[in-house]
Structure formats: structure tokens, C-alpha cells
PDB file of C-alpha atoms in Angstrom:
ATOM      1  CA  UNK A   1      32.327 -17.288 -26.586  1.00 53.00           C
ATOM      2  CA  UNK A   2      30.337 -14.133 -26.534  1.00 60.00           C
ATOM      3  CA  UNK A   3      29.198 -12.608 -23.403  1.00 58.00           C
ATOM      4  CA  UNK A   4      25.562 -11.988 -24.986  1.00 62.00           C
ATOM      5  CA  UNK A   5      25.164 -15.897 -25.115  1.00 62.00           C
ATOM      6  CA  UNK A   6      24.566 -15.933 -21.406  1.00 63.00           C
ATOM      7  CA  UNK A   7      21.402 -14.046 -21.818  1.00 67.00           C
ATOM      8  CA  UNK A   8      20.306 -15.329 -25.051  1.00 82.00           C
ATOM      9  CA  UNK A   9      17.114 -17.310 -25.236  1.00 87.00           C
ATOM     10  CA  UNK A  10      18.946 -20.564 -26.270  1.00 86.00           C
ATOM     11  CA  UNK A  11      21.053 -20.566 -23.143  1.00 90.00           C
ATOM     12  CA  UNK A  12      18.294 -19.320 -20.745  1.00 93.00           C
ATOM     13  CA  UNK A  13      15.729 -21.632 -21.672  1.00 94.00           C
ATOM     14  CA  UNK A  14      18.125 -24.742 -22.146  1.00 95.00           C
ATOM     15  CA  UNK A  15      16.990 -27.578 -19.980  1.00 95.00           C
ATOM     16  CA  UNK A  16      20.199 -28.042 -17.943  1.00 96.00           C
ATOM     17  CA  UNK A  17      20.200 -24.211 -17.057  1.00 96.00           C
ATOM     18  CA  UNK A  18      16.540 -24.163 -16.250  1.00 97.00           C
ATOM     19  CA  UNK A  19      16.940 -27.204 -13.894  1.00 97.00           C
ATOM     20  CA  UNK A  20      19.879 -25.352 -12.292  1.00 97.00           C
ATOM     21  CA  UNK A  21      17.889 -22.257 -11.566  1.00 97.00           C
ATOM     22  CA  UNK A  22      14.821 -24.159 -10.504  1.00 98.00           C
ATOM     23  CA  UNK A  23      17.114 -26.031  -7.858  1.00 97.00           C
ATOM     24  CA  UNK A  24      18.584 -22.743  -6.746  1.00 96.00           C
ATOM     25  CA  UNK A  25      15.325 -20.836  -6.492  1.00 97.00           C
ATOM     26  CA  UNK A  26      13.453 -23.784  -4.729  1.00 98.00           C
ATOM     27  CA  UNK A  27      16.242 -24.005  -2.102  1.00 97.00           C
ATOM     28  CA  UNK A  28      16.325 -20.244  -1.654  1.00 96.00           C
ATOM     29  CA  UNK A  29      12.444 -20.306  -1.227  1.00 97.00           C
ATOM     30  CA  UNK A  30      12.721 -23.052   1.568  1.00 97.00           C
ATOM     31  CA  UNK A  31      15.541 -21.142   3.396  1.00 96.00           C
ATOM     32  CA  UNK A  32      13.475 -17.934   2.943  1.00 96.00           C
ATOM     33  CA  UNK A  33      10.224 -19.582   4.759  1.00 97.00           C
ATOM     34  CA  UNK A  34      12.778 -20.983   7.521  1.00 96.00           C
ATOM     35  CA  UNK A  35      14.396 -17.477   7.699  1.00 95.00           C
ATOM     36  CA  UNK A  36      10.819 -16.126   8.466  1.00 97.00           C
ATOM     37  CA  UNK A  37       9.826 -19.011  10.912  1.00 96.00           C
ATOM     38  CA  UNK A  38      10.182 -17.057  14.046  1.00 96.00           C
ATOM     39  CA  UNK A  39       7.958 -14.163  12.732  1.00 97.00           C
ATOM     40  CA  UNK A  40       5.645 -16.503  11.259  1.00 97.00           C
ATOM     41  CA  UNK A  41       5.180 -18.251  14.509  1.00 97.00           C
ATOM     42  CA  UNK A  42       4.949 -14.766  16.527  1.00 96.00           C
ATOM     43  CA  UNK A  43       2.291 -13.606  13.813  1.00 97.00           C
ATOM     44  CA  UNK A  44       0.082 -17.012  14.461  1.00 96.00           C
ATOM     45  CA  UNK A  45       0.378 -16.428  18.208  1.00 96.00           C
ATOM     46  CA  UNK A  46      -0.405 -12.742  18.330  1.00 96.00           C
ATOM     47  CA  UNK A  47      -2.437 -11.891  15.305  1.00 97.00           C
ATOM     48  CA  UNK A  48      -5.524 -13.177  13.514  1.00 97.00           C
ATOM     49  CA  UNK A  49      -4.482 -16.367  11.366  1.00 96.00           C
ATOM     50  CA  UNK A  50      -5.242 -14.665   7.992  1.00 97.00           C
ATOM     51  CA  UNK A  51      -2.597 -12.016   8.285  1.00 97.00           C
ATOM     52  CA  UNK A  52       0.158 -14.738   8.323  1.00 97.00           C
ATOM     53  CA  UNK A  53      -0.329 -15.227   4.555  1.00 96.00           C
ATOM     54  CA  UNK A  54       1.434 -11.578   4.209  1.00 97.00           C
ATOM     55  CA  UNK A  55       4.401 -12.308   6.436  1.00 97.00           C
ATOM     56  CA  UNK A  56       6.980 -14.126   4.329  1.00 96.00           C
ATOM     57  CA  UNK A  57       7.241 -11.655   1.416  1.00 96.00           C
ATOM     58  CA  UNK A  58      10.519 -12.679  -0.399  1.00 96.00           C
ATOM     59  CA  UNK A  59      10.191 -16.588  -0.312  1.00 97.00           C
ATOM     60  CA  UNK A  60       6.648 -16.039  -1.645  1.00 97.00           C
ATOM     61  CA  UNK A  61       8.038 -14.132  -4.670  1.00 97.00           C
ATOM     62  CA  UNK A  62      10.828 -16.735  -5.144  1.00 97.00           C
ATOM     63  CA  UNK A  63       8.004 -19.231  -4.960  1.00 98.00           C
ATOM     64  CA  UNK A  64       6.114 -17.780  -7.859  1.00 98.00           C
ATOM     65  CA  UNK A  65       9.387 -17.753  -9.864  1.00 98.00           C
ATOM     66  CA  UNK A  66      10.221 -21.201  -9.000  1.00 98.00           C
ATOM     67  CA  UNK A  67       6.476 -22.178 -10.347  1.00 97.00           C
ATOM     68  CA  UNK A  68       7.217 -20.342 -13.487  1.00 97.00           C
ATOM     69  CA  UNK A  69      10.367 -22.036 -14.081  1.00 97.00           C
ATOM     70  CA  UNK A  70       8.323 -25.394 -13.887  1.00 96.00           C
ATOM     71  CA  UNK A  71       6.091 -24.061 -16.737  1.00 94.00           C
ATOM     72  CA  UNK A  72       9.219 -23.962 -19.128  1.00 95.00           C
ATOM     73  CA  UNK A  73      10.810 -27.598 -17.758  1.00 96.00           C
ATOM     74  CA  UNK A  74       6.982 -29.014 -18.000  1.00 94.00           C
ATOM     75  CA  UNK A  75       4.967 -27.029 -20.526  1.00 91.00           C
ATOM     76  CA  UNK A  76       1.310 -27.431 -20.053  1.00 86.00           C
ATOM     77  CA  UNK A  77      -0.583 -29.687 -22.455  1.00 85.00           C
ATOM     78  CA  UNK A  78      -3.723 -27.968 -22.016  1.00 76.00           C
ATOM     79  CA  UNK A  79      -4.644 -24.741 -23.840  1.00 79.00           C
ATOM     80  CA  UNK A  80      -7.681 -24.088 -21.749  1.00 86.00           C
ATOM     81  CA  UNK A  81      -8.258 -20.503 -20.727  1.00 87.00           C
ATOM     82  CA  UNK A  82      -7.885 -21.402 -17.026  1.00 89.00           C
ATOM     83  CA  UNK A  83      -4.494 -23.087 -17.476  1.00 88.00           C
ATOM     84  CA  UNK A  84      -3.210 -20.134 -19.526  1.00 91.00           C
ATOM     85  CA  UNK A  85      -4.758 -17.655 -17.359  1.00 92.00           C
ATOM     86  CA  UNK A  86      -3.227 -19.230 -14.315  1.00 93.00           C
ATOM     87  CA  UNK A  87       0.235 -19.437 -15.892  1.00 95.00           C
ATOM     88  CA  UNK A  88      -0.010 -15.615 -16.730  1.00 95.00           C
ATOM     89  CA  UNK A  89      -1.134 -14.442 -13.142  1.00 96.00           C
ATOM     90  CA  UNK A  90       1.737 -16.445 -11.730  1.00 97.00           C
ATOM     91  CA  UNK A  91       4.109 -15.020 -14.061  1.00 97.00           C
ATOM     92  CA  UNK A  92       2.775 -11.473 -13.525  1.00 96.00           C
ATOM     93  CA  UNK A  93       3.224 -12.057  -9.705  1.00 97.00           C
ATOM     94  CA  UNK A  94       6.649 -13.521  -9.992  1.00 97.00           C
ATOM     95  CA  UNK A  95       7.779 -10.359 -12.016  1.00 97.00           C
ATOM     96  CA  UNK A  96       6.663  -7.580  -9.828  1.00 97.00           C
ATOM     97  CA  UNK A  97       7.229  -9.173  -6.443  1.00 98.00           C
ATOM     98  CA  UNK A  98      10.645 -10.261  -7.260  1.00 98.00           C
ATOM     99  CA  UNK A  99      11.767  -6.882  -8.485  1.00 98.00           C
ATOM    100  CA  UNK A 100      10.091  -5.331  -5.515  1.00 98.00           C
ATOM    101  CA  UNK A 101      11.360  -7.630  -2.500  1.00 98.00           C
ATOM    102  CA  UNK A 102      14.759  -8.011  -4.370  1.00 97.00           C
ATOM    103  CA  UNK A 103      15.391  -4.350  -4.112  1.00 97.00           C
ATOM    104  CA  UNK A 104      13.560  -3.973  -0.963  1.00 98.00           C
ATOM    105  CA  UNK A 105      15.788  -6.261   0.894  1.00 97.00           C
ATOM    106  CA  UNK A 106      19.026  -4.814  -0.194  1.00 97.00           C
ATOM    107  CA  UNK A 107      17.857  -1.197   0.365  1.00 97.00           C
ATOM    108  CA  UNK A 108      16.914  -2.325   3.949  1.00 97.00           C
ATOM    109  CA  UNK A 109      20.264  -3.870   4.602  1.00 96.00           C
ATOM    110  CA  UNK A 110      22.178  -0.977   3.255  1.00 96.00           C
ATOM    111  CA  UNK A 111      19.939   1.636   5.102  1.00 96.00           C
ATOM    112  CA  UNK A 112      20.671  -0.305   8.233  1.00 94.00           C
ATOM    113  CA  UNK A 113      24.112  -0.182   7.728  1.00 94.00           C
ATOM    114  CA  UNK A 114      24.299   3.369   7.039  1.00 93.00           C
ATOM    115  CA  UNK A 115      22.790   3.819  10.408  1.00 92.00           C
ATOM    116  CA  UNK A 116      25.584   1.973  12.312  1.00 87.00           C
ATOM    117  CA  UNK A 117      24.388  -1.800  11.594  1.00 89.00           C
ATOM    118  CA  UNK A 118      27.463  -3.917  11.205  1.00 90.00           C
ATOM    119  CA  UNK A 119      27.313  -5.994   8.100  1.00 91.00           C
ATOM    120  CA  UNK A 120      27.925  -9.891   8.682  1.00 92.00           C
ATOM    121  CA  UNK A 121      28.232 -12.567   6.112  1.00 91.00           C
ATOM    122  CA  UNK A 122      24.280 -13.177   6.123  1.00 91.00           C
ATOM    123  CA  UNK A 123      23.857  -9.611   5.013  1.00 92.00           C
ATOM    124  CA  UNK A 124      26.177 -10.099   2.073  1.00 95.00           C
ATOM    125  CA  UNK A 125      24.532 -13.390   1.322  1.00 95.00           C
ATOM    126  CA  UNK A 126      21.028 -11.868   1.542  1.00 94.00           C
ATOM    127  CA  UNK A 127      21.927  -8.965  -0.506  1.00 96.00           C
ATOM    128  CA  UNK A 128      23.506 -11.376  -3.370  1.00 96.00           C
ATOM    129  CA  UNK A 129      20.468 -13.600  -3.285  1.00 96.00           C
ATOM    130  CA  UNK A 130      17.706 -10.759  -3.319  1.00 96.00           C
ATOM    131  CA  UNK A 131      19.597  -8.756  -5.879  1.00 96.00           C
ATOM    132  CA  UNK A 132      19.454 -11.913  -8.173  1.00 96.00           C
ATOM    133  CA  UNK A 133      15.979 -12.425  -7.758  1.00 96.00           C
ATOM    134  CA  UNK A 134      15.283  -8.903  -9.392  1.00 96.00           C
ATOM    135  CA  UNK A 135      17.860  -9.778 -12.245  1.00 96.00           C
ATOM    136  CA  UNK A 136      16.767 -13.179 -13.057  1.00 96.00           C
ATOM    137  CA  UNK A 137      12.947 -12.008 -13.572  1.00 96.00           C
ATOM    138  CA  UNK A 138      14.058  -9.237 -15.673  1.00 95.00           C
ATOM    139  CA  UNK A 139      16.136 -11.730 -17.797  1.00 94.00           C
ATOM    140  CA  UNK A 140      13.337 -14.089 -18.114  1.00 95.00           C
ATOM    141  CA  UNK A 141      10.279 -11.686 -18.489  1.00 95.00           C
ATOM    142  CA  UNK A 142      10.666 -11.711 -22.389  1.00 92.00           C
ATOM    143  CA  UNK A 143       9.949 -15.408 -22.620  1.00 94.00           C
ATOM    144  CA  UNK A 144       6.998 -15.409 -20.286  1.00 94.00           C
ATOM    145  CA  UNK A 145       3.394 -15.543 -21.660  1.00 92.00           C
ATOM    146  CA  UNK A 146       1.975 -12.868 -19.247  1.00 90.00           C
ATOM    147  CA  UNK A 147       0.965  -9.362 -20.409  1.00 89.00           C
ATOM    148  CA  UNK A 148       0.799  -6.007 -18.576  1.00 90.00           C
ATOM    149  CA  UNK A 149      -2.533  -6.799 -17.157  1.00 93.00           C
ATOM    150  CA  UNK A 150      -1.010  -9.703 -15.182  1.00 94.00           C
ATOM    151  CA  UNK A 151       1.439  -7.211 -13.738  1.00 95.00           C
ATOM    152  CA  UNK A 152      -1.373  -5.136 -12.764  1.00 96.00           C
ATOM    153  CA  UNK A 153      -3.000  -8.008 -10.820  1.00 96.00           C
ATOM    154  CA  UNK A 154       0.517  -8.698  -9.235  1.00 96.00           C
ATOM    155  CA  UNK A 155       0.803  -4.932  -8.284  1.00 97.00           C
ATOM    156  CA  UNK A 156      -2.737  -5.051  -6.576  1.00 98.00           C
ATOM    157  CA  UNK A 157      -1.760  -8.011  -4.505  1.00 97.00           C
ATOM    158  CA  UNK A 158       1.596  -5.969  -3.748  1.00 98.00           C
ATOM    159  CA  UNK A 159      -0.562  -2.939  -2.550  1.00 98.00           C
ATOM    160  CA  UNK A 160      -2.634  -5.327  -0.458  1.00 98.00           C
ATOM    161  CA  UNK A 161       0.407  -6.661   1.063  1.00 98.00           C
ATOM    162  CA  UNK A 162       1.725  -3.396   1.903  1.00 98.00           C
ATOM    163  CA  UNK A 163      -1.367  -2.108   3.346  1.00 98.00           C
ATOM    164  CA  UNK A 164      -1.861  -5.455   5.765  1.00 98.00           C
ATOM    165  CA  UNK A 165       1.991  -5.134   6.563  1.00 97.00           C
ATOM    166  CA  UNK A 166       1.929  -1.448   7.678  1.00 97.00           C
ATOM    167  CA  UNK A 167      -1.722  -1.470   9.290  1.00 97.00           C
ATOM    168  CA  UNK A 168      -1.567  -4.593  11.246  1.00 97.00           C
ATOM    169  CA  UNK A 169       2.290  -4.374  11.850  1.00 96.00           C
ATOM    170  CA  UNK A 170       3.081  -7.736  10.083  1.00 96.00           C
ATOM    171  CA  UNK A 171       5.910  -5.973   7.878  1.00 96.00           C
ATOM    172  CA  UNK A 172       9.424  -7.765   7.712  1.00 95.00           C
ATOM    173  CA  UNK A 173      11.234  -7.285  10.987  1.00 94.00           C
ATOM    174  CA  UNK A 174      13.541  -4.640  10.707  1.00 94.00           C
ATOM    175  CA  UNK A 175      16.934  -3.729  12.583  1.00 90.00           C
ATOM    176  CA  UNK A 176      16.243  -1.479  15.755  1.00 89.00           C
ATOM    177  CA  UNK A 177      18.026   1.347  14.046  1.00 91.00           C
ATOM    178  CA  UNK A 178      15.368   1.505  11.250  1.00 94.00           C
ATOM    179  CA  UNK A 179      12.433   1.175  13.600  1.00 93.00           C
ATOM    180  CA  UNK A 180      12.432   5.044  14.048  1.00 92.00           C
ATOM    181  CA  UNK A 181      12.346   5.629  10.404  1.00 94.00           C
ATOM    182  CA  UNK A 182       9.137   3.252  10.009  1.00 96.00           C
ATOM    183  CA  UNK A 183       7.105   5.911   8.309  1.00 96.00           C
ATOM    184  CA  UNK A 184       9.731   6.447   5.539  1.00 96.00           C
ATOM    185  CA  UNK A 185      10.309   2.799   5.271  1.00 97.00           C
ATOM    186  CA  UNK A 186       6.534   2.358   4.615  1.00 97.00           C
ATOM    187  CA  UNK A 187       6.093   5.092   1.848  1.00 97.00           C
ATOM    188  CA  UNK A 188       9.469   3.816   0.263  1.00 97.00           C
ATOM    189  CA  UNK A 189       7.803   0.206   0.249  1.00 98.00           C
ATOM    190  CA  UNK A 190       4.566   1.683  -1.597  1.00 98.00           C
ATOM    191  CA  UNK A 191       6.759   3.670  -3.948  1.00 98.00           C
ATOM    192  CA  UNK A 192       8.860   0.565  -4.602  1.00 98.00           C
ATOM    193  CA  UNK A 193       5.540  -1.373  -5.679  1.00 98.00           C
ATOM    194  CA  UNK A 194       4.792   1.254  -8.188  1.00 97.00           C
ATOM    195  CA  UNK A 195       8.258   1.322  -9.435  1.00 98.00           C
ATOM    196  CA  UNK A 196       8.264  -2.551  -9.871  1.00 97.00           C
ATOM    197  CA  UNK A 197       4.751  -2.260 -11.688  1.00 97.00           C
ATOM    198  CA  UNK A 198       6.353   0.084 -14.188  1.00 96.00           C
ATOM    199  CA  UNK A 199       9.769  -1.880 -14.768  1.00 96.00           C
ATOM    200  CA  UNK A 200       7.887  -5.261 -14.673  1.00 95.00           C
ATOM    201  CA  UNK A 201       5.163  -3.884 -17.060  1.00 93.00           C
ATOM    202  CA  UNK A 202       7.729  -2.558 -19.505  1.00 93.00           C
ATOM    203  CA  UNK A 203       9.715  -5.776 -19.417  1.00 93.00           C
ATOM    204  CA  UNK A 204       6.658  -8.128 -20.126  1.00 90.00           C
ATOM    205  CA  UNK A 205       5.470  -5.649 -22.633  1.00 85.00           C
ATOM    206  CA  UNK A 206       8.968  -5.904 -24.514  1.00 79.00           C
ATOM    207  CA  UNK A 207       8.668 -10.028 -24.059  1.00 66.00           C
ATOM    208  CA  UNK A 208       9.156 -12.275 -26.991  1.00 50.00           C
ATOM    209  CA  UNK A 209       6.719 -14.904 -27.727  1.00 45.00           C
ATOM    210  CA  UNK A 210       8.144 -18.425 -27.012  1.00 42.00           C
TER     211      UNK A 210
END
């Protein structure tokens, strides 16, 4: 069996594999929101309520991709502009946010470890799951309906998220060893947004129509 089969359209879009991907991403999304539970509670108690939307970054990215998987499992019967537009926006969000936060989480764990934070089993699990977020959207981008304009909208959301995070201090909690590098983390985060747009936009531009 050739290895190329595992990233072929027939394999990736088979209903069995789509269901497996959906279940894994749904469980990961739920776990992600639970992981952010303390920060969400703290934000609700000490910040304006509207800011809580910008707290759970990775699980929201995973949620966008989980919804995207539903489009393949249950293709919309309507061909209206609203339905198609909503799908493309969600797909665009899924691509750029998953690339960004997948790479960001791995980078922060590695950076913390380089400054003395010991790696626990949770860190290895988080690096594997977040790395998978970036890889899976790149594998599936070629089958999406979204175009580059959807990636632009997704990037605007990321830039807004970055600005709220570092203006109002609702960025994902960092290890103590990284707090003295907060300015560097901030600009790395903004740079990663642009990188995610470039990579995600190229992946969507090269997509194959389903």
C-alpha cells in the first residue's frame, strides 16, 4: 500500500476517516475549553464580559475545523449565497487559526523548556495535538470551498484577537519563565498571524474543487 494513499482525496474524504477526524477534533475542542476553564472564569470575574470571547484560542480554532468536517459529512442541500458564504468563512477561519495556534502552542512550550521549564506528559500531549491541528488543515485545505478572501477574513479576526489579547491582558496564560519576554511573545504572535495567512492562503489557492 503506497504511503501517498494516506493523503489522497479518496482516503481523507472517506466517511469512516471523516467520522474519526470529527470525533477526535470534537473531543479535543471540548478538552480545550475545559483546559481554559480557569482563565475563562478569571476573565469573567475581572474583565468586561465581551473579552471572554478572545480567551480560548486553540479550542475555538479546533471548533472551526470540527464544523468544517461536518460540511463533508453532511453536505448542505442549499446552494444559497448565505449558506455557501458561511461555509467559506468558517473554512477560512479553520485554516488560518489552526495553523497559527497549532504552531504557537508548540513554540511556547519549547520556548519555556529552553528557559528551564521541565516537560511533563501534558506538554508532550499538547505539542502532539496542536501540531496535528496545523497539519490536518493543510491536508484538507485543497478540498475546501473557501478562497483566499476567506483567509483574509480569518486573518482579520486573528489580528483583532491578538490586539485584544495583548491590550487587555487576556492572552493565553504563559509560564513564569516567559512572562519577562512578553513583548517578544506579542510580536511573535503577530508575526505568526501573517505567516498563517500566507501559508493558509497558498494552501487554499492551490485547492482542488470537490
